[in-house]
Backbone as JSON, one array per atom type, in Angstrom:
{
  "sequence": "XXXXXXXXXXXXXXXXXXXXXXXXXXXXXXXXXXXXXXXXXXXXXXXXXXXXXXXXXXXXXXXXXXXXXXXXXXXXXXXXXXXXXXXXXXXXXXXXXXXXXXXXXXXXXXXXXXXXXXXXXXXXXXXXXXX",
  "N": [[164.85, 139.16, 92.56], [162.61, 139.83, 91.03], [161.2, 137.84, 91.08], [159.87, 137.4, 93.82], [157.85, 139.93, 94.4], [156.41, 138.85, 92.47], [155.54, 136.85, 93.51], [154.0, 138.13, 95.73], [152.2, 139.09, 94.83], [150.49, 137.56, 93.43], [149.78, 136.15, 96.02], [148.42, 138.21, 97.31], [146.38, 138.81, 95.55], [143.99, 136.87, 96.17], [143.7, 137.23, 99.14], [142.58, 140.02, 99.1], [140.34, 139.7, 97.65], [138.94, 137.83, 99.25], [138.84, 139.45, 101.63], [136.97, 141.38, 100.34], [134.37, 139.71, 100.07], [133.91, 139.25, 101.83], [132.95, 141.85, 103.49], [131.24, 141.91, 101.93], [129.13, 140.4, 102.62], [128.33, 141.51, 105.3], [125.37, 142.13, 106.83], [123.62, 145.09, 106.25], [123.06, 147.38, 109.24], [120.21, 147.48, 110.77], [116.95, 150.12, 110.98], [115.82, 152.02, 113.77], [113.22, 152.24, 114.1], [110.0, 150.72, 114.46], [108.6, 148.61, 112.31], [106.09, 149.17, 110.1], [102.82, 148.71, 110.21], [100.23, 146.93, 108.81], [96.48, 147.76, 109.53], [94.02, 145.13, 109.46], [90.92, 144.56, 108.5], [88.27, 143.39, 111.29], [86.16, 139.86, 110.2], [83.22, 139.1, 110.22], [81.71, 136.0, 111.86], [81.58, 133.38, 110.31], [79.16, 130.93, 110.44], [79.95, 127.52, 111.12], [79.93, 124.47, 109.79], [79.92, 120.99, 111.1], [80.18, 118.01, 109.68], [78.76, 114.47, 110.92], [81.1, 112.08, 111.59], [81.67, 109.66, 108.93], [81.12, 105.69, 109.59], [84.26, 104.26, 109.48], [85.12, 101.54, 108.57], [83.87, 98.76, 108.51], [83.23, 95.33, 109.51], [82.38, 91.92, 108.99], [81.87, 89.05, 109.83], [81.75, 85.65, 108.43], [80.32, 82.16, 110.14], [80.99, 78.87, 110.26], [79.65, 75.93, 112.1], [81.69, 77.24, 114.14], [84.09, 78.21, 113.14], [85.92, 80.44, 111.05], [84.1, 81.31, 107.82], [83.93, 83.26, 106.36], [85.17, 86.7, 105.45], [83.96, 89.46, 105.39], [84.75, 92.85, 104.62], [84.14, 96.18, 104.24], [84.96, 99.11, 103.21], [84.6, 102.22, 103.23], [83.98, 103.21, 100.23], [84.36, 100.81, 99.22], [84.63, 97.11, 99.52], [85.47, 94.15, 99.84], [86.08, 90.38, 100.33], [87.16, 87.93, 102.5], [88.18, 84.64, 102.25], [88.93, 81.58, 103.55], [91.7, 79.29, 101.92], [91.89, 76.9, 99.13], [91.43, 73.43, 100.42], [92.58, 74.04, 102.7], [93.14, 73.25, 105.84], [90.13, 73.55, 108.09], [90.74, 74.07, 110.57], [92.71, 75.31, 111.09], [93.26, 78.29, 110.39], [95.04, 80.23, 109.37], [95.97, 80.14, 106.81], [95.17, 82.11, 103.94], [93.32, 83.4, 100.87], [93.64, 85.39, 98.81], [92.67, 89.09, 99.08], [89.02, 89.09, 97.52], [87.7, 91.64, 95.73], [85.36, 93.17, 95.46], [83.23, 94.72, 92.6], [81.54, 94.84, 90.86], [77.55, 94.66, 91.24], [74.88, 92.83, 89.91], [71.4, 93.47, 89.36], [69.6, 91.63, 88.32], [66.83, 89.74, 88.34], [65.75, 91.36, 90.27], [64.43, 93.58, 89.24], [62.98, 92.93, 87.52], [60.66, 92.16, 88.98], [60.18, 94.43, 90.46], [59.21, 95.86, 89.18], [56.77, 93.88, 88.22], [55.8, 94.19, 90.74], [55.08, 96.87, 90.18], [53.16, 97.68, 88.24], [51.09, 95.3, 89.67], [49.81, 97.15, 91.67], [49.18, 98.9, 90.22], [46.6, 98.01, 88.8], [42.75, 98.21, 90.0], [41.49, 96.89, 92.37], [39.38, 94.11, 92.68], [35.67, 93.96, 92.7], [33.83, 94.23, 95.85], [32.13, 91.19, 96.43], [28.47, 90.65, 96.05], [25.55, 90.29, 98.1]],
  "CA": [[163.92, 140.03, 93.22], [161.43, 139.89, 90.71], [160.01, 136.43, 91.52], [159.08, 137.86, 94.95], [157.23, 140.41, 93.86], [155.62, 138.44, 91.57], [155.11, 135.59, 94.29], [153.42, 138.67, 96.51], [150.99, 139.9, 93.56], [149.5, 136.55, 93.89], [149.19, 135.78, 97.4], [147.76, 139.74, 97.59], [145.18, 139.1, 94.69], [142.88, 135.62, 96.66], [143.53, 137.82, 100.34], [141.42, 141.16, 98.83], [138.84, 139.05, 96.79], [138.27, 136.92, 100.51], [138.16, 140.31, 102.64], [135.55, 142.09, 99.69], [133.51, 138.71, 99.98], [133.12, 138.98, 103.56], [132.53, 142.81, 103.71], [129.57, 142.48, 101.07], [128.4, 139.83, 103.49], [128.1, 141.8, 106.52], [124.22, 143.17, 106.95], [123.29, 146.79, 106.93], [122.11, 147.91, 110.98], [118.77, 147.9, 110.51], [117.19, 150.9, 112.08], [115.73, 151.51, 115.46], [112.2, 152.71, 113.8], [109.49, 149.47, 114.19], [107.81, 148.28, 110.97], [104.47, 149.98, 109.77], [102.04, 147.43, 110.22], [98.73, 147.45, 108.35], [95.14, 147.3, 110.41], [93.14, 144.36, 108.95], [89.27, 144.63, 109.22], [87.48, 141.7, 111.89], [85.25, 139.73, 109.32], [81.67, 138.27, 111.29], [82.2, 135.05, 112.15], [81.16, 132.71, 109.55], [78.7, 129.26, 110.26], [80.59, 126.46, 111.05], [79.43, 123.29, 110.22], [80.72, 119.6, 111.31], [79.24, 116.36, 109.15], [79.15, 113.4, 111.78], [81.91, 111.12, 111.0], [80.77, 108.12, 108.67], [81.89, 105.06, 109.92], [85.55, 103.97, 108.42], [85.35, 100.6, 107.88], [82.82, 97.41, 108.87], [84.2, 93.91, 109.27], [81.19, 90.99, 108.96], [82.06, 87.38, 109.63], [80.53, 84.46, 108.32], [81.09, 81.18, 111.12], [80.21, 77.52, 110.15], [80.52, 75.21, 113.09], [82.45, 77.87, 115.26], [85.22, 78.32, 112.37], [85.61, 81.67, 110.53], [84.39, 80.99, 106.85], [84.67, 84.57, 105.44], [85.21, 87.73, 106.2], [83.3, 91.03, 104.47], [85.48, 94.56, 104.7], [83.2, 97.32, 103.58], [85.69, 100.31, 103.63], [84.63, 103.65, 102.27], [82.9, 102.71, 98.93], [84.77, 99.61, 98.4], [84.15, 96.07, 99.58], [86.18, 92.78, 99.94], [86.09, 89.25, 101.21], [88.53, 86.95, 102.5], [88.04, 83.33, 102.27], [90.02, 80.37, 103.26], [92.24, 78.77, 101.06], [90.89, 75.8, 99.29], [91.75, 72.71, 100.77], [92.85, 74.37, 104.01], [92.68, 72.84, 107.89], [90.06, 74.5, 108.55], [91.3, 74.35, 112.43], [94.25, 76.34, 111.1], [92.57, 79.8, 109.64], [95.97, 81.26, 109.17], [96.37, 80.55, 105.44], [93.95, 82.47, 104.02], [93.33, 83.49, 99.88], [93.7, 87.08, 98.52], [91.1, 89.12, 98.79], [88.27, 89.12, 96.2], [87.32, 92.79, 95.5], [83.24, 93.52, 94.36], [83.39, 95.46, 91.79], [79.71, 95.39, 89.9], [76.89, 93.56, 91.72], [73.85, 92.97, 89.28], [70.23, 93.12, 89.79], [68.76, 91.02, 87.37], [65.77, 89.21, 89.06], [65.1, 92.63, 91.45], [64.24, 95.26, 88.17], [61.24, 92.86, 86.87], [60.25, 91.95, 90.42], [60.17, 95.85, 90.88], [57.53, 96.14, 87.29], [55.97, 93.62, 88.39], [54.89, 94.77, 91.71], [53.75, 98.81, 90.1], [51.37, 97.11, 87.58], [50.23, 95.04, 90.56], [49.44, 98.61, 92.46], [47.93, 99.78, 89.03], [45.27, 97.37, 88.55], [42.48, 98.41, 90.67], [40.99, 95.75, 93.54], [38.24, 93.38, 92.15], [34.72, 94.77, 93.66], [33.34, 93.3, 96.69], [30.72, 90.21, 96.01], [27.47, 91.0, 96.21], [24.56, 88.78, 98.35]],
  "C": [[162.58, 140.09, 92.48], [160.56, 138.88, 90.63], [159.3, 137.14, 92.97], [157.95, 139.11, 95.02], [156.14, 139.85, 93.04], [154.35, 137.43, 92.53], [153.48, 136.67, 95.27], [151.85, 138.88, 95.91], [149.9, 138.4, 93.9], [148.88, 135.89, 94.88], [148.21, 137.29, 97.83], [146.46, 139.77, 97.12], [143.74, 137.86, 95.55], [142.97, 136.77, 98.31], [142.23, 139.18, 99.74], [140.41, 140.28, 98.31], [138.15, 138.54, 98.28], [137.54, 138.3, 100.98], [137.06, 141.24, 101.49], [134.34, 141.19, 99.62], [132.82, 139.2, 101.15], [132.56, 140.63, 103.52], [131.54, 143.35, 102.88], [128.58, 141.33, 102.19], [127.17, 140.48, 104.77], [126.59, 142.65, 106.41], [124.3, 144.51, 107.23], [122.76, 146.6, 108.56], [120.98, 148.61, 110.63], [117.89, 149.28, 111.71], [116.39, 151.13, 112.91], [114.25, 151.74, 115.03], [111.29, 151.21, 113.72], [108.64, 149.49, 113.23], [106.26, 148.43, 111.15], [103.8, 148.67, 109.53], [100.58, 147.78, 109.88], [97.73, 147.44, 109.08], [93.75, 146.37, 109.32], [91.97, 144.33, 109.89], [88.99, 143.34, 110.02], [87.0, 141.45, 110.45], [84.23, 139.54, 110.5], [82.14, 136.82, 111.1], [81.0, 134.04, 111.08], [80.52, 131.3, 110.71], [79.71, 128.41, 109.88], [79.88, 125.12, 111.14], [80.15, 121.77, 110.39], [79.67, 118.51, 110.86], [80.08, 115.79, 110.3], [80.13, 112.66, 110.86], [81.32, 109.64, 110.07], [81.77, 106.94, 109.11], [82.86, 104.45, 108.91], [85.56, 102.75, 107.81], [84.19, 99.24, 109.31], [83.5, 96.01, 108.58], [82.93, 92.92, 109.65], [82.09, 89.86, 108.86], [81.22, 86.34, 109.83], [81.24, 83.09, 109.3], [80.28, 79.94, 110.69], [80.75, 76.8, 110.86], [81.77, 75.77, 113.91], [84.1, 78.48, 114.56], [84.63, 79.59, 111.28], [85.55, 81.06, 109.44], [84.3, 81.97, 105.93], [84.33, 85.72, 105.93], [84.74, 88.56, 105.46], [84.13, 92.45, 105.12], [84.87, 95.17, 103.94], [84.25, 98.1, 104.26], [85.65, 101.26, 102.96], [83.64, 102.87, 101.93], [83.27, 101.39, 98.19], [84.75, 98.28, 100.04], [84.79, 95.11, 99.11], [85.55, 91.59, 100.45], [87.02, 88.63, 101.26], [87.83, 85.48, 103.05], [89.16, 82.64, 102.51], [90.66, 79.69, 102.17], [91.85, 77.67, 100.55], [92.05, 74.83, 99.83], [93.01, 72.93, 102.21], [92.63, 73.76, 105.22], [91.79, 73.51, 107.7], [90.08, 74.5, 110.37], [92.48, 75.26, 111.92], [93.4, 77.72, 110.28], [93.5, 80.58, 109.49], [96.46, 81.65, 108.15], [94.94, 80.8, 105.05], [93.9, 83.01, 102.31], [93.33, 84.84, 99.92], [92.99, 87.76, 98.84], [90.42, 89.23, 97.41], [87.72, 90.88, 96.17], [85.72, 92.5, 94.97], [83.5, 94.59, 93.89], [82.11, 95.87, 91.21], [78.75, 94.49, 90.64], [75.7, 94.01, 90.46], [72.55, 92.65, 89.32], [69.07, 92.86, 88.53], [67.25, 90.5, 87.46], [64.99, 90.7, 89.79], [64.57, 93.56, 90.47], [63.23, 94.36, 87.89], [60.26, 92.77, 88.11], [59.53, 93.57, 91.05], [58.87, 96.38, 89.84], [56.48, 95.69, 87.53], [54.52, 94.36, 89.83], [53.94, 96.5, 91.46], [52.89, 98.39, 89.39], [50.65, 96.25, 88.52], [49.15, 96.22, 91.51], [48.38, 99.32, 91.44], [46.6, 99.66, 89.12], [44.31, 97.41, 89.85], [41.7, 96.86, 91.21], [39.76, 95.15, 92.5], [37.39, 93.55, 93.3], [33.91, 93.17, 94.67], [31.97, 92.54, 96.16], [29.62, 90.91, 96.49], [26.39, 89.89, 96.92], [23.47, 89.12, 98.33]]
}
């Protein structure tokens, strides 16, 4: 008799733990009164402004004799080309090389070219001949 008892104690102790699980579960009944709701001020309606869209991306192709021989992608602030492969068909334009990225262009020739022409502007006109 005292195994059954014993057997009960333990099937008794996992049944209460389940039904105190579930009966902390069950929500309070919330009550019938509707929630105090604050009154937020209008503001004035702020200036809205819209920049025009800049355009996304530009595609330039160079054609020699009716055959594409490179392509320029200006996208954003960056700048590619795609060239044919060397020693390509060019009747086949389907293999085509990586692209080349531009990274720094340099204006070597254009900065004295640019000096030269303000000391040209400096020096005043040579005076009209005289007869």
């Amino acid at each position: 008799m005292m195994r059954t008892s014993t057997l009960w104690t333990f099937l008794a102790l996992p049944l209460l733990a389940c039904s105190a699980i579930a009966s902390a579960q069950t929500p309070a009944k919330p009550s019938d009164a509707p929630p105090q709701l604050e009154r937020i001020e209008e503001m004035g309606e702020a200036p809205i402004t819209v920049a025009p869209a800049a355009p996304r991306q530009q595609i330039t192709e160079k054609r020699e004799a009716g055959v594409t021989s490179e392509v320029k992608v200006t996208s954003g602030g960056s700048t590619y080309y795609m060239k044919p492969a060397a020693g390509a068909d060019p009747a086949n334009s389907a293999t085509l090389r990586g692209p080349q990225w531009k990274v720094l262009e340099f204006d070597l020739g254009k900065k004295k070219q640019k000096q030269h022409d303000e000391e040209a502007a400096d020096v005043p006109a040579p005076p009209a001949p005289t007869k």
